[in-house]
Amino acid sequence: GAVVSQHPSWVICKSGTSVKIECRSLDFQATTMFWYRQFPKQSLMLMATSNEGSKATYEQGVEKDKFLINHASLTLSTLTVTSAHPEDSSFYICSARGTSGSTYNEQFFGPGTRLTVL
Amino acid sequence: KNEVEQSPQNLTAQEGEFITINCSYSVGISALHWLQQHPGGGIVSLFMLSSGKKKHGRLIATINIQEKHSSLHITASHPRDSAVYICAVTADKLIFGTGTRLQVFP
């Protein structure tokens, strides 16, 4: 089946530093990837929609200058949390939407990245 | 009122029991997803439905488009089924339910 990977799976950083999270579709192409965050015991919240070769679309209330998204290829999107602060500590999950064949229009989720900002 | 509602919020069962989790939605959708999230946090997509019924192993998912309702059934439940099950619908974007926390005891 289609697999989405995220790297790193967890990261601890100091306040004020930037953290980059990678999301890769391993065996299929995805022109669209999605970034979510999840607070403990809460549902996933869509942060932004990332389209290959164009600017990401951010949901209301999500700071685009703080959460930089780059979707440089059909298999890779990155989320950079800039100048991270403790309130950015969360579980970040990406998903990739297949573009053809058996993966067409289906979303596949990555395993998530747990970010802790000290 | 949430656009996607799940019931129950929490569910405990003995190993072997038949389990049903319900999902109701109030928006027009093109598809409905059932997701499984284990304690470590990773999410697995179990089903994507736009009509009818799908079966994979001990899992069965059904959807009634007219009633805007879907159910996820687990037959012969096992402790390894313990997880949070999330219903999500594809409208203009993916809208998530709040999840059902299932614990299956041996």
PDB file of C-alpha atoms in Angstrom:
ATOM      1  CA  GLY A   1       0.000   0.000   0.000  1.00  0.00           C
ATOM      2  CA  ALA A   2       0.914   3.641  -0.282  1.00  0.00           C
ATOM      3  CA  VAL A   3       3.299   4.843   2.399  1.00  0.00           C
ATOM      4  CA  VAL A   4       3.984   8.304   3.721  1.00  0.00           C
ATOM      5  CA  SER A   5       7.000   8.896   5.911  1.00  0.00           C
ATOM      6  CA  GLN A   6       7.853  11.786   8.197  1.00  0.00           C
ATOM      7  CA  HIS A   7      11.207  12.783   9.539  1.00  0.00           C
ATOM      8  CA  PRO A   8      12.047  13.226  12.291  1.00  0.00           C
ATOM      9  CA  SER A   9       9.559  11.216  14.320  1.00  0.00           C
ATOM     10  CA  TRP A  10      10.286  13.366  17.334  1.00  0.00           C
ATOM     11  CA  VAL A  11      12.348  16.434  18.050  1.00  0.00           C
ATOM     12  CA  ILE A  12      13.187  18.478  21.118  1.00  0.00           C
ATOM     13  CA  CYS A  13      14.516  21.963  20.587  1.00  0.00           C
ATOM     14  CA  LYS A  14      15.226  25.155  22.470  1.00  0.00           C
ATOM     15  CA  SER A  15      12.919  28.126  22.264  1.00  0.00           C
ATOM     16  CA  GLY A  16      13.853  30.423  19.399  1.00  0.00           C
ATOM     17  CA  THR A  17      15.285  27.774  17.117  1.00  0.00           C
ATOM     18  CA  SER A  18      13.754  26.582  13.843  1.00  0.00           C
ATOM     19  CA  VAL A  19      12.736  23.025  13.154  1.00  0.00           C
ATOM     20  CA  LYS A  20      12.171  21.408   9.771  1.00  0.00           C
ATOM     21  CA  ILE A  21       9.859  18.429   9.350  1.00  0.00           C
ATOM     22  CA  GLU A  22       9.866  16.396   6.141  1.00  0.00           C
ATOM     23  CA  CYS A  23       6.933  14.536   4.643  1.00  0.00           C
ATOM     24  CA  ARG A  24       7.584  12.077   1.817  1.00  0.00           C
ATOM     25  CA  SER A  25       5.301   9.904  -0.266  1.00  0.00           C
ATOM     26  CA  LEU A  26       7.443   6.822  -0.775  1.00  0.00           C
ATOM     27  CA  ASP A  27       5.812   4.941  -3.605  1.00  0.00           C
ATOM     28  CA  PHE A  28       3.369   7.343  -5.179  1.00  0.00           C
ATOM     29  CA  GLN A  29       3.208  10.902  -6.396  1.00  0.00           C
ATOM     30  CA  ALA A  30       1.254  13.531  -4.539  1.00  0.00           C
ATOM     31  CA  THR A  31       0.643  16.958  -6.004  1.00  0.00           C
ATOM     32  CA  THR A  32      -1.183  17.862  -2.799  1.00  0.00           C
ATOM     33  CA  MET A  33      -0.013  17.312   0.749  1.00  0.00           C
ATOM     34  CA  PHE A  34      -1.653  18.480   3.940  1.00  0.00           C
ATOM     35  CA  TRP A  35      -0.200  19.507   7.263  1.00  0.00           C
ATOM     36  CA  TYR A  36      -2.128  19.001  10.493  1.00  0.00           C
ATOM     37  CA  ARG A  37      -1.400  19.572  14.139  1.00  0.00           C
ATOM     38  CA  GLN A  38      -2.938  17.761  17.033  1.00  0.00           C
ATOM     39  CA  PHE A  39      -2.995  18.786  20.670  1.00  0.00           C
ATOM     40  CA  PRO A  40      -3.328  16.091  23.329  1.00  0.00           C
ATOM     41  CA  LYS A  41      -6.678  14.328  23.248  1.00  0.00           C
ATOM     42  CA  GLN A  42      -7.962  16.629  20.531  1.00  0.00           C
ATOM     43  CA  SER A  43      -8.808  16.079  16.920  1.00  0.00           C
ATOM     44  CA  LEU A  44      -6.531  16.941  14.050  1.00  0.00           C
ATOM     45  CA  MET A  45      -6.558  20.520  12.874  1.00  0.00           C
ATOM     46  CA  LEU A  46      -5.693  21.350   9.297  1.00  0.00           C
ATOM     47  CA  MET A  47      -2.925  23.942   9.154  1.00  0.00           C
ATOM     48  CA  ALA A  48      -2.271  24.246   5.465  1.00  0.00           C
ATOM     49  CA  THR A  49      -2.607  22.647   2.070  1.00  0.00           C
ATOM     50  CA  SER A  50       0.624  22.279   0.158  1.00  0.00           C
ATOM     51  CA  ASN A  51       0.573  22.123  -3.628  1.00  0.00           C
ATOM     52  CA  GLU A  52       3.630  21.086  -5.604  1.00  0.00           C
ATOM     53  CA  GLY A  53       5.243  24.010  -7.323  1.00  0.00           C
ATOM     54  CA  SER A  54       3.010  26.679  -5.817  1.00  0.00           C
ATOM     55  CA  LYS A  55       2.423  28.502  -2.565  1.00  0.00           C
ATOM     56  CA  ALA A  56       0.707  26.729   0.280  1.00  0.00           C
ATOM     57  CA  THR A  57      -2.814  27.667   1.310  1.00  0.00           C
ATOM     58  CA  TYR A  58      -3.039  28.358   5.022  1.00  0.00           C
ATOM     59  CA  GLU A  59      -6.092  27.933   7.203  1.00  0.00           C
ATOM     60  CA  GLN A  60      -7.437  30.899   9.082  1.00  0.00           C
ATOM     61  CA  GLY A  61      -5.413  31.652  12.176  1.00  0.00           C
ATOM     62  CA  VAL A  62      -2.272  29.850  11.022  1.00  0.00           C
ATOM     63  CA  GLU A  63       0.709  32.180  10.629  1.00  0.00           C
ATOM     64  CA  LYS A  64       2.340  31.541   7.277  1.00  0.00           C
ATOM     65  CA  ASP A  65       5.548  33.287   8.311  1.00  0.00           C
ATOM     66  CA  LYS A  66       5.858  31.027  11.315  1.00  0.00           C
ATOM     67  CA  PHE A  67       4.976  27.769   9.616  1.00  0.00           C
ATOM     68  CA  LEU A  68       6.861  27.764   6.329  1.00  0.00           C
ATOM     69  CA  ILE A  69       5.788  25.118   3.853  1.00  0.00           C
ATOM     70  CA  ASN A  70       7.729  24.065   0.788  1.00  0.00           C
ATOM     71  CA  HIS A  71       6.497  21.446  -1.674  1.00  0.00           C
ATOM     72  CA  ALA A  72       9.451  21.166  -3.987  1.00  0.00           C
ATOM     73  CA  SER A  73       8.647  17.875  -5.655  1.00  0.00           C
ATOM     74  CA  LEU A  74       5.817  15.416  -6.177  1.00  0.00           C
ATOM     75  CA  THR A  75       7.056  13.325  -3.265  1.00  0.00           C
ATOM     76  CA  LEU A  76       8.326  15.824  -0.702  1.00  0.00           C
ATOM     77  CA  SER A  77       6.833  18.596   1.375  1.00  0.00           C
ATOM     78  CA  THR A  78       8.542  20.286   4.292  1.00  0.00           C
ATOM     79  CA  LEU A  79       7.156  22.228   7.226  1.00  0.00           C
ATOM     80  CA  THR A  80       9.536  24.565   9.020  1.00  0.00           C
ATOM     81  CA  VAL A  81       8.493  25.899  12.397  1.00  0.00           C
ATOM     82  CA  THR A  82      10.438  29.141  12.688  1.00  0.00           C
ATOM     83  CA  SER A  83      11.500  30.646  16.004  1.00  0.00           C
ATOM     84  CA  ALA A  84       9.709  27.878  17.846  1.00  0.00           C
ATOM     85  CA  HIS A  85       8.166  28.568  21.239  1.00  0.00           C
ATOM     86  CA  PRO A  86       6.781  26.206  23.877  1.00  0.00           C
ATOM     87  CA  GLU A  87       3.223  26.793  22.646  1.00  0.00           C
ATOM     88  CA  ASP A  88       4.264  25.291  19.300  1.00  0.00           C
ATOM     89  CA  SER A  89       4.840  21.967  21.040  1.00  0.00           C
ATOM     90  CA  SER A  90       2.423  19.596  19.380  1.00  0.00           C
ATOM     91  CA  PHE A  91       2.060  16.529  17.205  1.00  0.00           C
ATOM     92  CA  TYR A  92       2.424  17.433  13.544  1.00  0.00           C
ATOM     93  CA  ILE A  93       1.009  15.075  10.946  1.00  0.00           C
ATOM     94  CA  CYS A  94       1.152  15.233   7.186  1.00  0.00           C
ATOM     95  CA  SER A  95      -0.939  13.466   4.609  1.00  0.00           C
ATOM     96  CA  ALA A  96      -0.490  13.051   0.892  1.00  0.00           C
ATOM     97  CA  ARG A  97      -3.223  12.748  -1.690  1.00  0.00           C
ATOM     98  CA  GLY A  98      -2.571  10.359  -4.539  1.00  0.00           C
ATOM     99  CA  THR A  99      -2.845  11.611  -8.074  1.00  0.00           C
ATOM    100  CA  SER A 100      -3.329   8.451 -10.119  1.00  0.00           C
ATOM    101  CA  GLY A 101      -4.105   4.778 -10.176  1.00  0.00           C
ATOM    102  CA  SER A 102      -5.054   3.011  -6.999  1.00  0.00           C
ATOM    103  CA  THR A 103      -4.073   6.006  -4.883  1.00  0.00           C
ATOM    104  CA  TYR A 104      -6.158   8.496  -6.811  1.00  0.00           C
ATOM    105  CA  ASN A 105      -7.807  11.051  -4.524  1.00  0.00           C
ATOM    106  CA  GLU A 106      -7.133   8.988  -1.397  1.00  0.00           C
ATOM    107  CA  GLN A 107      -5.254  10.528   1.497  1.00  0.00           C
ATOM    108  CA  PHE A 108      -2.456   8.638   3.180  1.00  0.00           C
ATOM    109  CA  PHE A 109      -1.176   9.801   6.527  1.00  0.00           C
ATOM    110  CA  GLY A 110       2.336  10.025   7.821  1.00  0.00           C
ATOM    111  CA  PRO A 111       3.238   8.660  11.260  1.00  0.00           C
ATOM    112  CA  GLY A 112       3.547  12.134  12.731  1.00  0.00           C
ATOM    113  CA  THR A 113       6.295  14.191  14.338  1.00  0.00           C
ATOM    114  CA  ARG A 114       6.180  15.091  17.998  1.00  0.00           C
ATOM    115  CA  LEU A 115       7.728  18.507  18.599  1.00  0.00           C
ATOM    116  CA  THR A 116       8.676  19.616  22.076  1.00  0.00           C
ATOM    117  CA  VAL A 117       9.988  23.132  22.516  1.00  0.00           C
ATOM    118  CA  LEU A 118      11.756  23.806  25.789  1.00  0.00           C
TER     119      LEU A 118
ATOM    120  CA  LYS B   1     -22.597  21.703  16.688  1.00  0.00           C
ATOM    121  CA  ASN B   2     -19.713  19.827  15.068  1.00  0.00           C
ATOM    122  CA  GLU B   3     -20.078  19.028  11.396  1.00  0.00           C
ATOM    123  CA  VAL B   4     -18.873  15.493  12.099  1.00  0.00           C
ATOM    124  CA  GLU B   5     -20.007  13.731  15.234  1.00  0.00           C
ATOM    125  CA  GLN B   6     -18.962  10.357  16.508  1.00  0.00           C
ATOM    126  CA  SER B   7     -20.451   8.096  19.124  1.00  0.00           C
ATOM    127  CA  PRO B   8     -19.564   6.819  21.539  1.00  0.00           C
ATOM    128  CA  GLN B   9     -16.654   8.974  22.658  1.00  0.00           C
ATOM    129  CA  ASN B  10     -15.239   6.132  24.741  1.00  0.00           C
ATOM    130  CA  LEU B  11     -15.807   2.438  24.436  1.00  0.00           C
ATOM    131  CA  THR B  12     -14.540  -0.521  26.401  1.00  0.00           C
ATOM    132  CA  ALA B  13     -15.027  -4.112  25.347  1.00  0.00           C
ATOM    133  CA  GLN B  14     -13.982  -7.624  26.196  1.00  0.00           C
ATOM    134  CA  GLU B  15     -11.891  -9.505  23.714  1.00  0.00           C
ATOM    135  CA  GLY B  16     -14.107 -11.189  21.138  1.00  0.00           C
ATOM    136  CA  GLU B  17     -16.966  -8.692  21.303  1.00  0.00           C
ATOM    137  CA  PHE B  18     -18.528  -7.120  18.231  1.00  0.00           C
ATOM    138  CA  ILE B  19     -17.958  -3.377  18.212  1.00  0.00           C
ATOM    139  CA  THR B  20     -19.772  -0.583  16.397  1.00  0.00           C
ATOM    140  CA  ILE B  21     -18.675   3.028  16.151  1.00  0.00           C
ATOM    141  CA  ASN B  22     -21.005   5.559  14.570  1.00  0.00           C
ATOM    142  CA  CYS B  23     -20.375   8.717  12.613  1.00  0.00           C
ATOM    143  CA  SER B  24     -22.919  11.321  11.530  1.00  0.00           C
ATOM    144  CA  TYR B  25     -22.197  14.373   9.425  1.00  0.00           C
ATOM    145  CA  SER B  26     -24.135  17.431   8.395  1.00  0.00           C
ATOM    146  CA  VAL B  27     -22.333  18.633   5.271  1.00  0.00           C
ATOM    147  CA  GLY B  28     -22.231  17.494   1.682  1.00  0.00           C
ATOM    148  CA  ILE B  29     -19.329  15.148   1.138  1.00  0.00           C
ATOM    149  CA  SER B  30     -17.519  13.373  -1.647  1.00  0.00           C
ATOM    150  CA  ALA B  31     -16.035  10.686   0.608  1.00  0.00           C
ATOM    151  CA  LEU B  32     -15.823   9.506   4.188  1.00  0.00           C
ATOM    152  CA  HIS B  33     -12.721   8.123   5.862  1.00  0.00           C
ATOM    153  CA  TRP B  34     -12.207   5.928   8.856  1.00  0.00           C
ATOM    154  CA  LEU B  35      -8.809   6.376  10.481  1.00  0.00           C
ATOM    155  CA  GLN B  36      -7.070   4.582  13.318  1.00  0.00           C
ATOM    156  CA  GLN B  37      -4.662   6.340  15.652  1.00  0.00           C
ATOM    157  CA  HIS B  38      -2.578   4.295  18.047  1.00  0.00           C
ATOM    158  CA  PRO B  39      -1.210   5.668  21.345  1.00  0.00           C
ATOM    159  CA  GLY B  40       2.087   6.545  19.662  1.00  0.00           C
ATOM    160  CA  GLY B  41       0.145   8.961  17.497  1.00  0.00           C
ATOM    161  CA  GLY B  42       0.609   7.598  13.989  1.00  0.00           C
ATOM    162  CA  ILE B  43      -2.513   7.480  11.847  1.00  0.00           C
ATOM    163  CA  VAL B  44      -3.547   4.668   9.544  1.00  0.00           C
ATOM    164  CA  SER B  45      -6.259   5.078   6.963  1.00  0.00           C
ATOM    165  CA  LEU B  46      -8.631   2.130   7.299  1.00  0.00           C
ATOM    166  CA  PHE B  47     -11.281   2.908   4.703  1.00  0.00           C
ATOM    167  CA  MET B  48     -12.347   5.534   2.232  1.00  0.00           C
ATOM    168  CA  LEU B  49     -16.037   5.238   1.322  1.00  0.00           C
ATOM    169  CA  SER B  50     -18.347   7.076  -0.992  1.00  0.00           C
ATOM    170  CA  SER B  51     -21.184   4.547  -0.947  1.00  0.00           C
ATOM    171  CA  GLY B  52     -22.166   1.108   0.281  1.00  0.00           C
ATOM    172  CA  LYS B  53     -19.920  -1.096   2.298  1.00  0.00           C
ATOM    173  CA  LYS B  54     -16.280  -2.153   2.476  1.00  0.00           C
ATOM    174  CA  LYS B  55     -14.651  -5.015   4.340  1.00  0.00           C
ATOM    175  CA  HIS B  56     -11.037  -5.575   5.265  1.00  0.00           C
ATOM    176  CA  GLY B  57     -10.285  -8.488   7.538  1.00  0.00           C
ATOM    177  CA  ARG B  58     -12.282  -8.056  10.735  1.00  0.00           C
ATOM    178  CA  LEU B  59     -13.225  -4.485   9.895  1.00  0.00           C
ATOM    179  CA  ILE B  60     -16.387  -3.473   8.065  1.00  0.00           C
ATOM    180  CA  ALA B  61     -17.395   0.060   7.145  1.00  0.00           C
ATOM    181  CA  THR B  62     -20.772   1.129   5.847  1.00  0.00           C
ATOM    182  CA  ILE B  63     -22.160   4.437   4.716  1.00  0.00           C
ATOM    183  CA  ASN B  64     -25.694   5.678   4.101  1.00  0.00           C
ATOM    184  CA  ILE B  65     -25.460   8.824   2.006  1.00  0.00           C
ATOM    185  CA  GLN B  66     -29.147   9.716   2.358  1.00  0.00           C
ATOM    186  CA  GLU B  67     -29.001   9.536   6.147  1.00  0.00           C
ATOM    187  CA  LYS B  68     -25.496  11.054   6.322  1.00  0.00           C
ATOM    188  CA  HIS B  69     -24.344   8.280   8.565  1.00  0.00           C
ATOM    189  CA  SER B  70     -21.526   5.761   8.622  1.00  0.00           C
ATOM    190  CA  SER B  71     -20.609   2.909  10.911  1.00  0.00           C
ATOM    191  CA  LEU B  72     -17.369   1.093  11.572  1.00  0.00           C
ATOM    192  CA  HIS B  73     -17.709  -2.456  12.841  1.00  0.00           C
ATOM    193  CA  ILE B  74     -15.006  -4.620  14.353  1.00  0.00           C
ATOM    194  CA  THR B  75     -15.763  -8.313  14.606  1.00  0.00           C
ATOM    195  CA  ALA B  76     -14.029 -10.577  17.128  1.00  0.00           C
ATOM    196  CA  SER B  77     -12.286  -7.617  18.775  1.00  0.00           C
ATOM    197  CA  HIS B  78      -8.766  -8.015  20.100  1.00  0.00           C
ATOM    198  CA  PRO B  79      -6.658  -5.972  22.526  1.00  0.00           C
ATOM    199  CA  ARG B  80      -4.495  -4.822  19.616  1.00  0.00           C
ATOM    200  CA  ASP B  81      -7.588  -3.061  18.236  1.00  0.00           C
ATOM    201  CA  SER B  82      -7.301  -0.618  21.136  1.00  0.00           C
ATOM    202  CA  ALA B  83      -6.842   2.787  19.552  1.00  0.00           C
ATOM    203  CA  VAL B  84      -8.662   5.982  18.727  1.00  0.00           C
ATOM    204  CA  TYR B  85     -10.903   5.639  15.686  1.00  0.00           C
ATOM    205  CA  ILE B  86     -11.531   8.827  13.772  1.00  0.00           C
ATOM    206  CA  CYS B  87     -14.204   9.541  11.204  1.00  0.00           C
ATOM    207  CA  ALA B  88     -13.351  12.234   8.658  1.00  0.00           C
ATOM    208  CA  VAL B  89     -15.327  13.542   5.706  1.00  0.00           C
ATOM    209  CA  THR B  90     -14.105  15.132   2.517  1.00  0.00           C
ATOM    210  CA  ALA B  91     -16.111  18.297   1.949  1.00  0.00           C
ATOM    211  CA  ASP B  92     -14.242  21.356   0.704  1.00  0.00           C
ATOM    212  CA  LYS B  93     -11.542  20.027   3.009  1.00  0.00           C
ATOM    213  CA  LEU B  94     -11.117  17.090   5.323  1.00  0.00           C
ATOM    214  CA  ILE B  95     -13.248  17.544   8.446  1.00  0.00           C
ATOM    215  CA  PHE B  96     -12.478  15.323  11.403  1.00  0.00           C
ATOM    216  CA  GLY B  97     -14.692  13.941  14.115  1.00  0.00           C
ATOM    217  CA  THR B  98     -13.384  14.042  17.655  1.00  0.00           C
ATOM    218  CA  GLY B  99     -12.650  10.332  17.691  1.00  0.00           C
ATOM    219  CA  THR B 100     -13.769   7.283  19.628  1.00  0.00           C
ATOM    220  CA  ARG B 101     -11.339   5.857  22.133  1.00  0.00           C
ATOM    221  CA  LEU B 102     -11.620   2.060  22.135  1.00  0.00           C
ATOM    222  CA  GLN B 103     -10.090  -0.199  24.748  1.00  0.00           C
ATOM    223  CA  VAL B 104     -10.357  -3.938  24.354  1.00  0.00           C
ATOM    224  CA  PHE B 105      -9.480  -6.004  27.400  1.00  0.00           C
ATOM    225  CA  PRO B 106      -8.315  -9.618  27.316  1.00  0.00           C
TER     226      PRO B 106
END
